[in-house]
XYZ file of N, CA and C in Angstrom:
825
model
N -10.652 32.296 -36.813
C -11.448 33.223 -37.612
C -12.563 32.437 -38.296
N -13.782 32.962 -38.265
C -14.928 32.284 -38.861
C -15.645 33.231 -39.820
N -16.356 32.645 -40.782
C -17.121 33.408 -41.764
C -18.598 33.285 -41.448
N -19.325 34.420 -41.521
C -20.746 34.378 -41.169
C -21.650 34.117 -42.364
N -21.062 33.965 -43.554
C -21.857 33.660 -44.739
C -22.427 34.873 -45.435
N -22.191 36.072 -44.895
C -22.737 37.277 -45.516
C -21.627 38.228 -45.956
N -20.435 37.687 -46.173
C -19.333 38.510 -46.626
C -18.486 39.079 -45.522
N -18.655 38.576 -44.308
C -17.881 39.066 -43.164
C -17.268 37.891 -42.418
N -16.083 38.124 -41.858
C -15.452 37.149 -40.980
C -15.338 37.757 -39.589
N -15.271 36.901 -38.590
C -15.052 37.352 -37.220
C -13.835 36.631 -36.661
N -13.171 37.273 -35.731
C -11.996 36.678 -35.130
C -11.594 37.432 -33.882
N -10.445 37.078 -33.336
C -9.929 37.754 -32.153
C -8.440 38.045 -32.333
N -7.985 39.091 -31.681
C -6.565 39.401 -31.549
C -6.290 39.609 -30.064
N -5.027 39.664 -29.703
C -4.657 39.799 -28.298
C -4.137 41.197 -28.010
N -4.717 41.820 -26.992
C -4.282 43.134 -26.523
C -4.030 43.026 -25.029
N -2.794 43.246 -24.618
C -2.427 43.170 -23.201
C -2.867 41.826 -22.602
N -2.590 40.759 -23.353
C -2.846 39.376 -22.940
C -4.340 39.043 -22.835
N -5.180 39.874 -23.406
C -6.617 39.607 -23.388
C -7.176 39.581 -24.804
N -8.220 38.808 -24.985
C -8.825 38.611 -26.300
C -9.703 39.800 -26.683
N -9.525 40.284 -27.909
C -10.339 41.373 -28.445
C -11.014 40.873 -29.715
N -12.317 41.019 -29.766
C -13.136 40.513 -30.861
C -13.245 41.559 -31.969
N -13.277 41.079 -33.220
C -13.457 41.997 -34.339
C -14.266 41.336 -35.446
N -14.840 42.177 -36.285
C -15.545 41.772 -37.497
C -14.818 42.412 -38.675
N -14.694 41.674 -39.786
C -13.956 42.199 -40.936
C -14.653 41.770 -42.211
N -14.845 42.721 -43.118
C -15.490 42.382 -44.381
C -14.541 41.555 -45.240
N -15.100 40.582 -45.944
C -14.308 39.685 -46.774
C -13.907 40.373 -48.075
N -12.890 39.804 -48.699
C -12.498 40.267 -50.027
C -11.572 41.461 -49.977
N -10.742 41.580 -50.988
C -9.835 42.713 -51.078
C -10.442 43.824 -51.907
N -10.416 45.018 -51.396
C -10.939 46.172 -52.116
C -9.858 47.234 -52.189
N -9.932 48.050 -53.236
C -9.009 49.163 -53.341
C -9.349 50.205 -52.281
N -8.367 50.982 -51.919
C -8.614 52.044 -50.958
C -8.164 51.680 -49.563
N -7.932 52.704 -48.774
C -7.495 52.518 -47.394
C -8.628 51.896 -46.588
N -8.357 50.857 -45.776
C -9.418 50.213 -44.991
C -10.094 51.186 -44.021
N -11.354 50.923 -43.738
C -12.143 51.713 -42.795
C -12.280 50.936 -41.495
N -11.956 51.570 -40.381
C -12.129 50.961 -39.062
C -13.155 51.775 -38.297
N -14.206 51.113 -37.832
C -15.301 51.765 -37.113
C -15.059 51.651 -35.611
N -15.213 52.769 -34.892
C -14.918 52.821 -33.464
C -16.205 53.175 -32.719
N -16.647 52.248 -31.882
C -17.961 52.377 -31.236
C -17.961 53.380 -30.093
N -19.170 53.600 -29.575
C -19.371 54.586 -28.527
C -19.313 54.015 -27.123
N -19.812 54.803 -26.217
C -19.739 54.593 -24.783
C -20.580 53.395 -24.330
N -19.964 52.463 -23.599
C -20.643 51.335 -22.936
C -21.331 50.372 -23.896
N -20.986 50.400 -25.172
C -21.674 49.580 -26.165
C -20.633 48.958 -27.090
N -20.973 47.839 -27.708
C -20.042 47.167 -28.611
C -20.152 47.724 -30.022
N -19.394 47.157 -30.922
C -19.442 47.594 -32.311
C -20.629 47.070 -33.089
N -21.490 46.268 -32.473
C -22.592 45.643 -33.211
C -23.522 46.677 -33.857
N -23.771 47.792 -33.176
C -24.718 48.769 -33.721
C -24.127 49.565 -34.891
N -22.817 49.445 -35.105
C -22.174 50.123 -36.226
C -22.271 49.325 -37.518
N -22.699 48.081 -37.426
C -22.678 47.203 -38.587
C -23.572 47.658 -39.741
N -24.761 48.269 -39.504
C -25.558 48.704 -40.661
C -24.802 49.641 -41.597
N -24.046 50.593 -41.033
C -23.253 51.495 -41.879
C -22.049 50.766 -42.462
N -21.384 49.953 -41.641
C -20.203 49.229 -42.118
C -20.549 48.303 -43.283
N -21.689 47.651 -43.222
C -22.085 46.739 -44.303
C -22.267 47.499 -45.615
N -22.797 48.704 -45.550
C -22.985 49.490 -46.770
C -21.655 49.978 -47.338
N -20.721 50.276 -46.470
C -19.423 50.749 -46.943
C -18.519 49.617 -47.405
N -18.850 48.381 -47.036
C -17.992 47.241 -47.366
C -17.925 46.970 -48.864
N -18.875 47.478 -49.614
C -18.833 47.290 -51.067
C -17.718 48.113 -51.704
N -17.221 49.120 -50.987
C -16.229 50.037 -51.540
C -14.803 49.706 -51.106
N -14.645 49.233 -49.862
C -13.307 48.925 -49.352
C -13.444 48.056 -48.114
N -12.350 47.476 -47.653
C -12.372 46.626 -46.465
C -12.810 47.440 -45.254
N -13.712 46.859 -44.454
C -14.188 47.481 -43.223
C -13.908 46.562 -42.041
N -13.496 47.141 -40.926
C -13.221 46.399 -39.698
C -13.995 47.057 -38.562
N -14.680 46.218 -37.755
C -15.470 46.721 -36.625
C -15.057 45.960 -35.369
N -14.139 46.499 -34.573
C -13.734 45.802 -33.347
C -14.626 46.159 -32.166
N -14.618 45.288 -31.163
C -15.126 45.618 -29.834
C -13.909 45.966 -28.986
N -13.801 47.202 -28.554
C -12.639 47.609 -27.767
C -12.574 46.815 -26.456
N -11.411 46.728 -25.817
C -11.280 45.932 -24.578
C -12.305 46.334 -23.523
N -13.039 45.335 -23.029
C -14.068 45.578 -22.034
C -15.453 45.750 -22.597
N -15.595 45.685 -23.917
C -16.888 45.926 -24.563
C -17.304 44.693 -25.366
N -18.617 44.490 -25.428
C -19.158 43.443 -26.287
C -18.550 42.086 -26.039
N -17.968 41.483 -27.080
C -17.431 40.134 -27.009
C -15.933 40.096 -26.717
N -15.379 41.249 -26.361
C -13.966 41.308 -25.973
C -13.834 41.130 -24.465
N -12.686 40.584 -24.048
C -12.447 40.381 -22.618
C -12.323 41.719 -21.903
N -12.729 41.697 -20.629
C -12.665 42.914 -19.826
C -11.310 42.997 -19.140
N -10.657 44.155 -19.190
C -9.338 44.281 -18.554
C -9.394 44.434 -17.035
N -10.583 44.419 -16.447
C -10.712 44.538 -14.992
C -11.111 45.911 -14.526
N -10.985 46.895 -15.414
C -11.420 48.252 -15.107
C -11.790 48.926 -16.427
N -12.593 49.971 -16.335
C -12.979 50.691 -17.542
C -11.813 51.541 -18.026
N -11.308 51.268 -19.210
C -10.194 52.026 -19.752
C -10.635 53.436 -20.138
N -9.777 54.419 -19.872
C -10.048 55.784 -20.267
C -9.762 56.012 -21.740
N -10.008 57.234 -22.210
C -9.854 57.548 -23.628
C -8.427 57.283 -24.126
N -7.383 57.791 -23.476
C -6.024 57.517 -23.979
C -5.688 56.026 -24.015
N -6.130 55.286 -22.992
C -5.844 53.845 -22.963
C -6.592 53.118 -24.081
N -7.822 53.544 -24.371
C -8.562 52.933 -25.471
C -7.898 53.246 -26.810
N -7.356 54.456 -26.944
C -6.630 54.802 -28.177
C -5.389 53.934 -28.330
N -4.666 53.719 -27.234
C -3.492 52.836 -27.290
C -3.904 51.423 -27.688
N -5.023 50.942 -27.124
C -5.510 49.602 -27.444
C -5.893 49.505 -28.918
N -6.506 50.563 -29.448
C -6.893 50.552 -30.857
C -5.667 50.459 -31.758
N -4.599 51.137 -31.404
C -3.362 51.042 -32.190
C -2.800 49.624 -32.156
N -2.893 48.958 -31.010
C -2.434 47.568 -30.922
C -3.310 46.677 -31.806
N -4.610 46.934 -31.823
C -5.519 46.161 -32.680
C -5.140 46.340 -34.144
N -4.870 47.572 -34.543
C -4.466 47.826 -35.937
C -3.189 47.070 -36.273
N -2.227 47.075 -35.352
C -0.987 46.340 -35.571
C -1.254 44.850 -35.733
N -2.098 44.305 -34.848
C -2.376 42.869 -34.875
C -3.083 42.450 -36.165
N -3.853 43.359 -36.739
C -4.573 43.056 -37.972
C -3.769 43.436 -39.217
N -2.571 43.961 -39.021
C -1.724 44.325 -40.148
C -2.204 45.544 -40.909
N -2.860 46.475 -40.215
C -3.395 47.673 -40.846
C -2.467 48.848 -40.544
N -1.660 49.228 -41.513
C -0.687 50.291 -41.286
C -1.323 51.675 -41.355
N -2.281 51.855 -42.248
C -2.959 53.145 -42.400
C -4.446 52.892 -42.594
N -5.290 53.666 -41.911
C -6.720 53.406 -41.949
C -7.497 54.722 -41.988
N -8.753 54.601 -42.358
C -9.745 55.647 -42.137
C -10.482 55.276 -40.854
N -10.487 56.156 -39.878
C -11.208 55.898 -38.634
C -12.575 56.566 -38.700
N -13.625 55.781 -38.436
C -14.995 56.300 -38.377
C -15.491 56.079 -36.956
N -15.459 57.136 -36.147
C -15.898 57.031 -34.761
C -17.310 57.536 -34.584
N -17.995 56.990 -33.600
C -19.307 57.502 -33.198
C -19.278 57.763 -31.706
N -19.799 58.915 -31.286
C -19.912 59.257 -29.867
C -18.537 59.201 -29.192
N -18.357 58.350 -28.177
C -17.061 58.218 -27.520
C -15.978 57.751 -28.485
N -16.370 57.040 -29.544
C -15.395 56.609 -30.541
C -14.718 57.766 -31.250
N -15.326 58.963 -31.186
C -14.709 60.137 -31.817
C -13.494 60.626 -31.035
N -13.603 60.882 -29.713
C -12.384 61.259 -28.993
C -11.319 60.172 -29.005
N -11.720 58.904 -29.008
C -10.728 57.832 -29.121
C -9.999 57.947 -30.461
N -10.755 58.167 -31.533
C -10.150 58.286 -32.859
C -9.284 59.538 -32.977
N -9.753 60.643 -32.392
C -8.957 61.868 -32.386
C -7.633 61.663 -31.662
N -7.686 60.923 -30.552
C -6.466 60.665 -29.790
C -5.478 59.851 -30.623
N -5.977 58.855 -31.354
C -5.107 58.069 -32.225
C -4.477 58.966 -33.293
N -5.283 59.861 -33.871
C -4.772 60.744 -34.920
C -3.686 61.675 -34.397
N -3.793 62.089 -33.139
C -2.780 62.969 -32.565
C -1.528 62.196 -32.164
N -1.718 60.981 -31.643
C -0.574 60.188 -31.200
C 0.193 59.610 -32.384
N -0.541 59.163 -33.402
C 0.086 58.493 -34.548
C -0.572 58.952 -35.847
N -0.376 60.211 -36.236
C -1.054 60.726 -37.433
C -0.708 59.967 -38.710
N 0.465 59.333 -38.738
C 0.849 58.573 -39.930
C -0.014 57.322 -40.117
N -0.748 56.924 -39.074
C -1.602 55.730 -39.158
C -3.021 56.075 -39.619
N -3.371 57.359 -39.607
C -4.749 57.764 -39.904
C -4.784 58.535 -41.217
N -5.332 57.907 -42.249
C -5.446 58.548 -43.559
C -6.465 59.677 -43.511
N -7.614 59.367 -42.964
C -8.680 60.352 -42.788
C -9.489 59.978 -41.550
N -10.230 60.972 -41.058
C -10.956 60.814 -39.805
C -12.401 61.244 -40.010
N -13.344 60.370 -39.632
C -14.773 60.699 -39.698
C -15.320 60.666 -38.282
N -15.889 61.782 -37.846
C -16.391 61.931 -36.483
C -17.908 62.055 -36.543
N -18.600 60.972 -36.217
C -20.057 60.938 -36.286
C -20.614 61.190 -34.879
N -21.326 62.298 -34.715
C -21.884 62.670 -33.408
C -20.813 62.697 -32.330
N -19.762 63.504 -32.517
C -18.658 63.494 -31.545
C -19.104 63.940 -30.161
N -18.829 63.115 -29.163
C -19.230 63.403 -27.788
C -18.022 63.798 -26.968
N -18.294 64.441 -25.839
C -17.236 64.815 -24.913
C -16.932 66.295 -24.968
N -16.444 66.806 -23.854
C -16.030 68.193 -23.820
C -17.092 69.140 -23.310
N -16.935 70.410 -23.641
C -17.720 71.470 -23.009
C -19.212 71.356 -23.270
N -19.614 70.828 -24.446
C -21.049 70.781 -24.723
C -21.761 69.738 -23.865
N -20.992 68.873 -23.199
C -21.586 67.846 -22.337
C -21.243 68.070 -20.870
N -20.913 69.284 -20.487
C -20.574 69.583 -19.096
C -21.644 70.490 -18.489
N -21.867 70.364 -17.158
C -21.275 69.383 -16.241
C -21.937 68.011 -16.400
N -21.520 67.042 -15.605
C -22.001 65.670 -15.749
C -23.523 65.556 -15.686
N -24.237 66.231 -14.750
C -25.699 66.111 -14.749
C -26.337 66.544 -16.071
N -25.751 67.576 -16.694
C -26.269 67.999 -17.994
C -26.078 66.900 -19.021
N -24.921 66.264 -19.018
C -24.650 65.192 -19.967
C -25.599 64.018 -19.764
N -25.885 63.685 -18.513
C -26.805 62.583 -18.238
C -28.210 62.914 -18.735
N -28.612 64.170 -18.587
C -29.922 64.581 -19.102
C -29.951 64.522 -20.629
N -28.852 64.925 -21.262
C -28.767 64.838 -22.722
C -28.865 63.392 -23.186
N -28.176 62.510 -22.472
C -28.199 61.093 -22.821
C -29.601 60.521 -22.687
N -30.299 60.899 -21.600
C -31.668 60.419 -21.396
C -32.591 60.911 -22.510
N -32.411 62.169 -22.922
C -33.229 62.704 -24.000
C -32.968 61.974 -25.309
N -31.720 61.595 -25.541
C -31.382 60.909 -26.794
C -31.996 59.517 -26.854
N -32.041 58.832 -25.713
C -32.607 57.477 -25.700
C -34.021 57.482 -26.265
N -34.780 58.531 -25.921
C -36.160 58.619 -26.405
C -36.234 58.915 -27.899
N -35.141 59.397 -28.488
C -35.145 59.765 -29.898
C -34.561 58.694 -30.807
N -33.928 57.676 -30.236
C -33.317 56.631 -31.048
C -34.359 55.618 -31.524
N -33.994 54.885 -32.547
C -34.883 53.861 -33.079
C -35.122 52.759 -32.047
N -36.375 52.354 -31.834
C -36.644 51.249 -30.908
C -35.939 49.959 -31.307
N -35.596 49.835 -32.571
C -34.919 48.624 -33.047
C -33.512 48.497 -32.478
N -32.984 49.592 -31.924
C -31.636 49.543 -31.386
C -31.594 48.925 -29.987
N -32.735 48.901 -29.291
C -32.757 48.417 -27.906
C -32.220 46.990 -27.763
N -32.661 46.027 -28.585
C -32.124 44.663 -28.427
C -30.632 44.561 -28.723
N -30.093 45.502 -29.498
C -28.670 45.500 -29.811
C -27.877 46.119 -28.664
N -28.387 47.226 -28.123
C -27.626 48.005 -27.151
C -27.790 47.530 -25.707
N -28.989 47.103 -25.339
C -29.267 46.818 -23.929
C -28.352 45.752 -23.335
N -28.110 44.610 -24.006
C -27.191 43.620 -23.425
C -25.784 44.173 -23.200
N -25.334 45.048 -24.110
C -24.007 45.649 -23.941
C -23.966 46.554 -22.722
N -24.993 47.376 -22.548
C -25.036 48.283 -21.394
C -25.064 47.508 -20.087
N -25.842 46.437 -20.056
C -25.942 45.629 -18.839
C -24.593 44.990 -18.526
N -23.939 44.469 -19.553
C -22.654 43.808 -19.346
C -21.590 44.810 -18.888
N -21.613 46.022 -19.431
C -20.608 47.014 -19.067
C -20.762 47.447 -17.609
N -22.004 47.545 -17.147
C -22.253 47.819 -15.739
C -22.364 49.296 -15.406
N -23.220 49.661 -14.428
C -23.462 51.075 -14.111
C -22.259 51.791 -13.506
N -21.454 51.101 -12.719
C -20.298 51.763 -12.090
C -19.273 52.153 -13.147
N -18.928 51.185 -14.023
C -18.003 51.491 -15.110
C -18.553 52.582 -16.015
N -19.866 52.516 -16.280
C -20.492 53.485 -17.171
C -20.405 54.898 -16.605
N -20.710 55.064 -15.334
C -20.677 56.392 -14.736
C -19.262 56.940 -14.695
N -18.299 56.083 -14.363
C -16.901 56.514 -14.307
C -16.420 56.992 -15.675
N -16.683 56.204 -16.708
C -16.192 56.548 -18.038
C -16.949 57.734 -18.613
N -18.237 57.807 -18.362
C -19.023 58.915 -18.892
C -18.560 60.233 -18.286
N -18.204 60.193 -17.008
C -17.676 61.383 -16.358
C -16.365 61.813 -17.019
N -15.486 60.854 -17.315
C -14.233 61.192 -17.998
C -14.498 61.733 -19.389
N -15.476 61.155 -20.073
C -15.790 61.581 -21.432
C -16.207 63.049 -21.456
N -17.008 63.485 -20.481
C -17.448 64.881 -20.457
C -16.286 65.841 -20.222
N -15.224 65.351 -19.596
C -14.082 66.217 -19.298
C -13.010 66.168 -20.384
N -13.136 65.253 -21.322
C -12.102 65.094 -22.339
C -12.102 66.302 -23.282
N -10.938 66.846 -23.647
C -10.874 68.054 -24.484
C -11.113 67.756 -25.964
N -12.310 67.266 -26.282
C -12.620 66.881 -27.664
C -12.503 68.064 -28.614
N -13.005 69.227 -28.188
C -12.975 70.396 -29.055
C -11.538 70.798 -29.382
N -10.689 70.830 -28.366
C -9.302 71.202 -28.594
C -8.616 70.225 -29.542
N -8.929 68.931 -29.389
C -8.343 67.925 -30.283
C -8.812 68.144 -31.723
N -10.104 68.448 -31.885
C -10.641 68.653 -33.230
C -10.024 69.881 -33.885
N -9.875 70.962 -33.130
C -9.333 72.193 -33.699
C -7.873 72.037 -34.107
N -7.218 70.996 -33.592
C -5.817 70.766 -33.935
C -5.616 69.427 -34.641
N -6.668 68.902 -35.230
C -6.552 67.599 -35.882
C -5.515 67.659 -36.997
N -4.579 66.725 -37.008
C -3.505 66.767 -38.000
C -3.862 66.098 -39.323
N -5.055 65.541 -39.434
C -5.435 64.816 -40.648
C -6.760 65.368 -41.170
N -7.052 65.209 -42.465
C -8.352 65.626 -42.996
C -9.482 64.946 -42.227
N -10.464 65.744 -41.814
C -11.507 65.228 -40.932
C -12.885 65.670 -41.411
N -13.856 64.783 -41.219
C -15.257 65.054 -41.532
C -16.073 64.844 -40.266
N -16.777 65.870 -39.819
C -17.705 65.738 -38.695
C -19.121 65.647 -39.253
N -19.882 64.653 -38.794
C -21.256 64.456 -39.251
C -22.171 64.561 -38.033
N -23.086 65.522 -38.058
C -23.947 65.810 -36.923
C -25.406 65.569 -37.289
N -26.191 65.103 -36.320
C -27.622 64.924 -36.504
C -28.388 66.089 -35.908
N -29.434 66.528 -36.582
C -30.187 67.687 -36.096
C -31.048 67.365 -34.882
N -31.270 66.072 -34.587
C -32.072 65.695 -33.421
C -31.207 65.124 -32.296
N -29.924 65.407 -32.337
C -29.000 64.870 -31.342
C -28.875 65.855 -30.176
N -29.396 65.515 -28.994
C -29.333 66.457 -27.861
C -27.944 66.594 -27.260
N -27.004 65.725 -27.629
C -25.641 65.842 -27.108
C -24.775 66.797 -27.929
N -25.292 67.277 -29.054
C -24.532 68.173 -29.910
C -24.878 69.631 -29.603
N -23.930 70.557 -29.846
C -24.199 71.976 -29.640
C -25.164 72.509 -30.696
N -25.794 73.659 -30.453
C -26.706 74.240 -31.448
C -25.958 74.677 -32.696
N -26.676 74.877 -33.818
C -26.017 75.211 -35.089
C -25.121 76.442 -35.027
N -25.535 77.480 -34.296
C -24.695 78.684 -34.263
C -23.355 78.399 -33.587
N -23.381 77.518 -32.578
C -22.138 77.159 -31.907
C -21.265 76.293 -32.820
N -21.886 75.408 -33.590
C -21.137 74.584 -34.536
C -20.417 75.477 -35.547
N -21.104 76.510 -36.028
C -20.470 77.422 -36.986
C -19.332 78.202 -36.330
N -19.516 78.611 -35.068
C -18.448 79.315 -34.361
C -17.197 78.440 -34.262
N -17.406 77.184 -33.895
C -16.285 76.258 -33.789
C -15.681 76.000 -35.161
N -16.553 75.840 -36.160
C -16.081 75.575 -37.515
C -15.173 76.659 -38.045
N -15.443 77.907 -37.672
C -14.605 79.013 -38.136
C -13.199 78.962 -37.535
N -13.082 78.267 -36.400
C -11.776 78.131 -35.751
C -11.006 76.910 -36.238
N -11.707 76.001 -36.887
C -11.094 74.740 -37.305
C -10.247 74.937 -38.558
N -9.254 74.080 -38.773
C -8.449 74.172 -39.995
C -9.285 73.879 -41.234
N -8.792 74.291 -42.375
C -9.540 74.151 -43.626
C -9.794 72.703 -44.002
N -8.994 71.766 -43.474
C -9.205 70.358 -43.830
C -10.272 69.686 -42.969
N -11.051 70.471 -42.221
C -12.193 69.937 -41.464
C -13.478 70.323 -42.188
N -14.289 69.321 -42.532
C -15.591 69.513 -43.173
C -16.684 69.116 -42.199
N -17.782 69.864 -42.197
C -18.907 69.548 -41.321
C -20.133 69.274 -42.184
N -20.748 68.115 -41.970
C -21.983 67.754 -42.658
C -23.080 67.514 -41.636
N -24.312 67.710 -42.064
C -25.477 67.557 -41.188
C -26.438 66.572 -41.820
N -26.985 65.671 -40.989
C -28.042 64.770 -41.438
C -29.312 65.142 -40.680
N -30.243 65.724 -41.384
C -31.473 66.170 -40.757
C -32.325 64.968 -40.344
N -32.863 65.045 -39.122
C -33.718 63.983 -38.599
C -32.985 62.913 -37.841
N -31.651 62.965 -37.823
C -30.863 61.932 -37.144
C -30.567 62.350 -35.710
N -30.562 61.359 -34.811
C -30.156 61.576 -33.426
C -28.690 61.146 -33.280
N -28.308 60.655 -32.101
C -26.893 60.433 -31.808
C -26.315 59.216 -32.528
N -27.061 58.123 -32.574
C -26.551 56.872 -33.132
C -26.987 56.703 -34.584
N -26.633 57.666 -35.436
C -27.090 57.607 -36.825
C -26.427 56.469 -37.592
N -25.318 55.920 -37.081
C -24.706 54.749 -37.714
C -25.694 53.596 -37.763
N -26.628 53.569 -36.809
C -27.657 52.531 -36.773
C -28.957 53.000 -37.413
N -29.374 54.235 -37.116
C -30.694 54.696 -37.557
C -30.708 55.197 -38.999
N -29.585 55.748 -39.484
C -29.516 56.310 -40.831
C -28.271 55.786 -41.569
N -28.109 54.483 -41.654
C -26.871 53.942 -42.225
C -26.673 54.258 -43.697
N -27.744 54.264 -44.468
C -27.613 54.523 -45.896
C -27.165 55.944 -46.178
N -27.808 56.896 -45.506
C -27.437 58.300 -45.706
C -26.021 58.568 -45.203
N -25.674 57.993 -44.040
C -24.334 58.194 -43.487
C -23.273 57.568 -44.389
N -23.513 56.364 -44.872
C -22.549 55.713 -45.762
C -22.374 56.521 -47.047
N -23.461 57.106 -47.544
C -23.391 57.935 -48.742
C -22.521 59.169 -48.494
N -22.693 59.801 -47.334
C -21.896 60.985 -46.988
C -20.415 60.611 -46.872
N -20.146 59.528 -46.159
C -18.755 59.118 -45.936
C -18.077 58.734 -47.246
N -18.736 57.920 -48.053
C -18.120 57.471 -49.301
C -17.918 58.640 -50.261
N -18.856 59.586 -50.287
C -18.689 60.766 -51.149
C -17.455 61.552 -50.730
N -17.303 61.767 -49.432
C -16.158 62.541 -48.931
C -14.841 61.813 -49.201
N -14.816 60.510 -48.947
C -13.590 59.749 -49.159
C -13.192 59.717 -50.635
N -14.184 59.690 -51.506
C -13.906 59.623 -52.943
C -13.687 60.997 -53.574
N -13.790 62.060 -52.771
C -13.592 63.398 -53.311
C -14.765 63.929 -54.091
N -15.954 63.318 -53.906
C -17.149 63.806 -54.580
C -17.896 64.802 -53.683
N -18.708 65.638 -54.286
C -19.512 66.584 -53.529
C -20.485 65.821 -52.623
N -20.585 66.256 -51.387
C -21.523 65.623 -50.455
C -22.914 66.173 -50.730
N -23.788 65.309 -51.219
C -25.166 65.682 -51.499
C -26.090 64.686 -50.829
N -27.356 65.004 -50.830
C -28.338 64.101 -50.237
C -28.584 62.895 -51.135
N -28.789 61.733 -50.500
C -29.225 60.545 -51.224
C -30.740 60.470 -51.086
N -31.486 60.776 -52.145
C -32.954 60.834 -52.022
C -33.596 59.498 -51.722
N -32.849 58.416 -51.909
C -33.409 57.098 -51.652
C -33.283 56.642 -50.212
N -32.664 57.459 -49.349
C -32.425 57.074 -47.965
C -33.109 58.035 -46.998
N -33.527 57.537 -45.821
C -34.109 58.425 -44.811
C -33.097 59.471 -44.359
N -33.609 60.656 -43.992
C -32.737 61.747 -43.592
C -32.303 62.544 -44.807
N -31.879 63.767 -44.562
C -31.405 64.614 -45.659
C -30.054 65.192 -45.275
N -29.053 64.906 -46.089
C -27.689 65.316 -45.770
C -27.317 66.583 -46.528
N -26.511 67.406 -45.875
C -25.992 68.615 -46.512
C -24.697 69.020 -45.805
N -23.846 69.710 -46.524
C -22.641 70.275 -45.925
C -23.006 71.565 -45.231
N -22.538 71.766 -44.032
C -22.772 72.997 -43.296
C -21.790 74.055 -43.808
N -22.338 75.111 -44.376
C -21.491 76.171 -44.927
C -20.919 77.019 -43.800
N -19.608 77.114 -43.759
C -18.922 77.850 -42.693
C -18.035 78.921 -43.327
N -18.239 80.147 -42.901
C -17.433 81.254 -43.394
C -16.173 81.361 -42.555
N -15.040 80.956 -43.130
C -13.775 81.002 -42.395
C -12.976 82.277 -42.693
N -13.592 83.200 -43.430
C -12.883 84.437 -43.783
C -12.652 85.296 -42.535
């Protein structure tokens, strides 16, 4: 384990006899630790802007799941259930009995799967730009949505994301992306056993339109909250870290979710009539 000099340490744990890389904020903080779960074909590096802001409040951990970033590749692209199993092994190896999971994109169905398999391990669940399921079907539609999102993301993300995409490879990417579109993310969300917060960006082409979000919200249990960040695309963990961290910390602390006027984007809770 090494320290980077900015309040974070890096290290590795073993999952299925392979090395898995992680980043962890230094120091002990009150509150349940936050574990950030990255998206499709990319490492946890792009999640660090949000994780760094949340590290002042409690311990944050950002792993690279097996086959991603600086973690060893298992020889094939793991599917959603296998990635959820791997994440549970990572939590065990790091001695984290209960955590807050903050997923982005593919990290949302992975986190949902963990919450369903082991709800006692998940204190709360934050789903940032949840991908997968009916809104991304069929596969050609999902690929078009992904292409549209690339044009909307911050250019500063390219040097972070491009090496990860190249390393993951087009064959693995297409296989996993196809599985992601078929994963029953909506059904998992509607039956989430833990308090959950979904955070959506208004410029995210992979998300359903607002009227559909409200329709789904009316079917969700009362412990599901939906917030919107205006002006954000899919990877708001990178593009709008201050506003996202403000939303997450407010929800975790039981405070009203309001906009942070000092940060780009404007956050608000989506009002859903469940009557």
